[in-house]
XYZ file of N, CA and C in Angstrom:
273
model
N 0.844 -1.182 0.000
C 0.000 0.000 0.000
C 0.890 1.247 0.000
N 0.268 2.259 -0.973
C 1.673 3.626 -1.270
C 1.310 4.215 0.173
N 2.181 5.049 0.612
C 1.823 5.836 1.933
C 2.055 7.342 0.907
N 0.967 7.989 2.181
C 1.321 9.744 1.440
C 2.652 9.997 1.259
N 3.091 10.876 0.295
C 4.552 11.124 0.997
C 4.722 12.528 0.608
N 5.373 12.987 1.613
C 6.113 14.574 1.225
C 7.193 14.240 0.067
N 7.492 15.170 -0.285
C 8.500 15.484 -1.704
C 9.347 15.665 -0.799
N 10.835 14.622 -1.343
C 11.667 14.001 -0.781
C 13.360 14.798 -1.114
N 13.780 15.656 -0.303
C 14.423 16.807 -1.197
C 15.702 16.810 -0.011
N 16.653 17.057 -0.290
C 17.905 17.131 0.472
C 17.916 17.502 1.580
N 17.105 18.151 1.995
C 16.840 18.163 3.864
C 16.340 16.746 4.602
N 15.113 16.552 3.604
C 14.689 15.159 3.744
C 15.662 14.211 4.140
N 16.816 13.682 2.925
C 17.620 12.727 3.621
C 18.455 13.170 4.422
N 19.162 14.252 4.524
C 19.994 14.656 5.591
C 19.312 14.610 6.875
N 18.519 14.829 7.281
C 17.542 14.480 8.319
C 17.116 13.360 8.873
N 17.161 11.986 7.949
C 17.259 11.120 7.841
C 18.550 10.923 8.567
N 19.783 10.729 7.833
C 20.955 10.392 8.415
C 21.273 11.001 9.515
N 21.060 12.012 10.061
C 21.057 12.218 11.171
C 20.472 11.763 12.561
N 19.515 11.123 11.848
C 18.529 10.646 12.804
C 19.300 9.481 13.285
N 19.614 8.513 12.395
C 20.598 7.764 12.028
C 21.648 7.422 13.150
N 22.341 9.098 12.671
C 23.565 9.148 13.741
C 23.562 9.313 14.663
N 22.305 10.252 15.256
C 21.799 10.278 16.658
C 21.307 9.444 17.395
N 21.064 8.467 16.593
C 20.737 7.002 17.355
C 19.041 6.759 17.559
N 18.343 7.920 16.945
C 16.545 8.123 16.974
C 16.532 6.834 15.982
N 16.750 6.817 14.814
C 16.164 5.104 14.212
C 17.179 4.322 14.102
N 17.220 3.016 14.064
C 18.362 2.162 13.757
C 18.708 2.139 12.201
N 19.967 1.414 11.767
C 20.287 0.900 10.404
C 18.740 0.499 9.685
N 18.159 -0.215 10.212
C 17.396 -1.062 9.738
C 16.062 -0.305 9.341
N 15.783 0.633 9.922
C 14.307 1.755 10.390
C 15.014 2.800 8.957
N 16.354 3.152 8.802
C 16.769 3.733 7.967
C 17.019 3.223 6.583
N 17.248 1.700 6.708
C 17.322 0.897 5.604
C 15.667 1.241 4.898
N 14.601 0.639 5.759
C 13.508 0.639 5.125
C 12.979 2.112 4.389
N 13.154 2.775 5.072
C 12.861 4.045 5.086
C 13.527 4.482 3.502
N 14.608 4.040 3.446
C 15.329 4.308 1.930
C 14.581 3.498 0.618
N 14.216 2.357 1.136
C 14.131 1.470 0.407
C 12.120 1.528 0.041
N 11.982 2.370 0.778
C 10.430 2.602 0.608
C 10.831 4.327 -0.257
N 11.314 4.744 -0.158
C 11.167 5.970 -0.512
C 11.907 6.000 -2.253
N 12.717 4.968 -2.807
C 13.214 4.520 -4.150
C 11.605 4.007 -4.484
N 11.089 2.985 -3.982
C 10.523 2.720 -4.585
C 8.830 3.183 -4.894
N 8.487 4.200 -3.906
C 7.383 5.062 -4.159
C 7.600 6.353 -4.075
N 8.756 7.112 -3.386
C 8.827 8.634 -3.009
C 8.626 9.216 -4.137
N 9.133 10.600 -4.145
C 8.661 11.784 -4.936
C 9.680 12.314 -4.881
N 10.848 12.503 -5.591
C 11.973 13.201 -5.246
C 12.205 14.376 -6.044
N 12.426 15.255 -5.360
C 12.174 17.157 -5.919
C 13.543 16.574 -7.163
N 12.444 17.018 -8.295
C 13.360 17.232 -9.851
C 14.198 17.682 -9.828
N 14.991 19.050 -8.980
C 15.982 19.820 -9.000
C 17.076 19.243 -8.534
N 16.926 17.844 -7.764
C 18.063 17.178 -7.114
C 17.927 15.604 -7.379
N 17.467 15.212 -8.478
C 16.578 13.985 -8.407
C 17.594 12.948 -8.104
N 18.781 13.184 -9.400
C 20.190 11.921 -9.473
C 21.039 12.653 -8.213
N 20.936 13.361 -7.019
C 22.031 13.328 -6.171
C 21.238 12.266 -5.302
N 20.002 12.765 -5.258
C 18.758 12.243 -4.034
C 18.222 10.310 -4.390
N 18.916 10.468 -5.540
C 18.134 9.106 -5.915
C 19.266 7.980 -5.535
N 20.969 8.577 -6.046
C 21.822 7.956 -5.629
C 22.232 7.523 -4.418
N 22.269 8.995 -3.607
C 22.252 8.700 -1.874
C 21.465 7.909 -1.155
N 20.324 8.248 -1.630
C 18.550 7.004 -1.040
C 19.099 5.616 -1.404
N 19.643 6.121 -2.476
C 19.572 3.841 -3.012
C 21.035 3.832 -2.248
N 21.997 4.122 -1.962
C 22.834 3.863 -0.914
C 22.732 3.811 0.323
N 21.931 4.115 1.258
C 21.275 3.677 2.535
C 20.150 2.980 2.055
N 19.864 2.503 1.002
C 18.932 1.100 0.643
C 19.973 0.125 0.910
N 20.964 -0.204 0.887
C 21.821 -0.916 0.805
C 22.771 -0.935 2.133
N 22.407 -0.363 2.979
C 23.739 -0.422 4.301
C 23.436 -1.464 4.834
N 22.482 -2.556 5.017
C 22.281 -3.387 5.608
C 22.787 -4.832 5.127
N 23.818 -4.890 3.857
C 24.249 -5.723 3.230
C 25.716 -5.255 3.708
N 26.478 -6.587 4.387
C 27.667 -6.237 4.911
C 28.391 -5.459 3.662
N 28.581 -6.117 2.807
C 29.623 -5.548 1.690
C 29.799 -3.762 1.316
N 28.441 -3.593 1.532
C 28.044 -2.153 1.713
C 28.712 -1.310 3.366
N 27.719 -1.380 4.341
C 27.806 -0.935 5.727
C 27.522 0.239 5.838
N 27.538 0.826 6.851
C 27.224 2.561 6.675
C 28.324 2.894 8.124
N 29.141 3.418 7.755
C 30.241 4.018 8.824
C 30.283 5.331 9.277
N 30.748 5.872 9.942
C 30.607 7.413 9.939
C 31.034 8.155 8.838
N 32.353 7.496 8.023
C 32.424 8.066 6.925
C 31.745 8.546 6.205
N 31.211 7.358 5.400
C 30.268 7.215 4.697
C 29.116 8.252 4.799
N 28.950 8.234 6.125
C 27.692 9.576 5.878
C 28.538 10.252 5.938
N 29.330 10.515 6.492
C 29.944 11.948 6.075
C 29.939 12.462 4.824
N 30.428 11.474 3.647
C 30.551 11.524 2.077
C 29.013 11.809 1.447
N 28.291 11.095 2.380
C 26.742 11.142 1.756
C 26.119 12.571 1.946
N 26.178 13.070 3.280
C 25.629 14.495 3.532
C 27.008 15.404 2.456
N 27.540 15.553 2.464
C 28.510 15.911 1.189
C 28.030 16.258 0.083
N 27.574 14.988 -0.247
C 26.815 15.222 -1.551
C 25.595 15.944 -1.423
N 24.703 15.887 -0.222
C 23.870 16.752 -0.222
C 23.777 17.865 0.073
N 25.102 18.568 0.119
C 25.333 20.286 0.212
C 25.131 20.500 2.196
N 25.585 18.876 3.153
C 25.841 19.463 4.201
C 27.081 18.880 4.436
N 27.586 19.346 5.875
C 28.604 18.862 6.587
C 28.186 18.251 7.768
N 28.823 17.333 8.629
C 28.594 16.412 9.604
C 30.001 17.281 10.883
N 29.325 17.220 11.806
C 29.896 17.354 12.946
C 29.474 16.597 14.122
N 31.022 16.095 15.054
C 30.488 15.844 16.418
C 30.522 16.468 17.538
N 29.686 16.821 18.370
C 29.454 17.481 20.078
C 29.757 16.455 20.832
N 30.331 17.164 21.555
C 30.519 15.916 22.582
C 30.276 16.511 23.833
N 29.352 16.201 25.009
C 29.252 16.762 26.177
C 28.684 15.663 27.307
N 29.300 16.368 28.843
C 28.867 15.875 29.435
C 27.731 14.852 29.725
N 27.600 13.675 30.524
C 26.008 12.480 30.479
C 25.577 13.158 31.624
């Protein structure tokens, strides 16, 4: 069944991976999430092949050969016109 979806645009996945990195969804919550959004999303025309490439690459982190490291997003938000930083503070 399609779910509604917002138009899926470089905040979109960066938001995503962050979520990611913050530990709010797992690999797997992010896997699907990619892998639902290739195959029904709506991805804003103006970014379609950065947004389509990055999505189908967290379609895929859940296959060892792949993985998703910190790098990796690092390289991925990259491509989407952000940068990745870490805070580190007191528990």
């Amino acid at each position: 069944m399609k779910q509604d979806w917002i138009m899926i645009t470089r905040q979109t996945v960066a938001n995503k991976i962050a979520a990611y990195l913050h530990g709010e969804i797992s690999l797997a919550q992010l896997v699907d999430w990619a892998e639902s959004a290739i195959r029904d999303g709506e991805f804003d025309e103006r970014d379609i092949d950065v947004l389509r490439s990055v999505v189908a690459r967290l379609g895929v982190a859940d296959v060892r050969a792949f993985g998703l490291e910190w790098n990796d997003c690092e390289q991925l938000l990259k491509q989407l016109g952000y940068s990745a930083r870490v805070d580190i503070g007191a528990a």
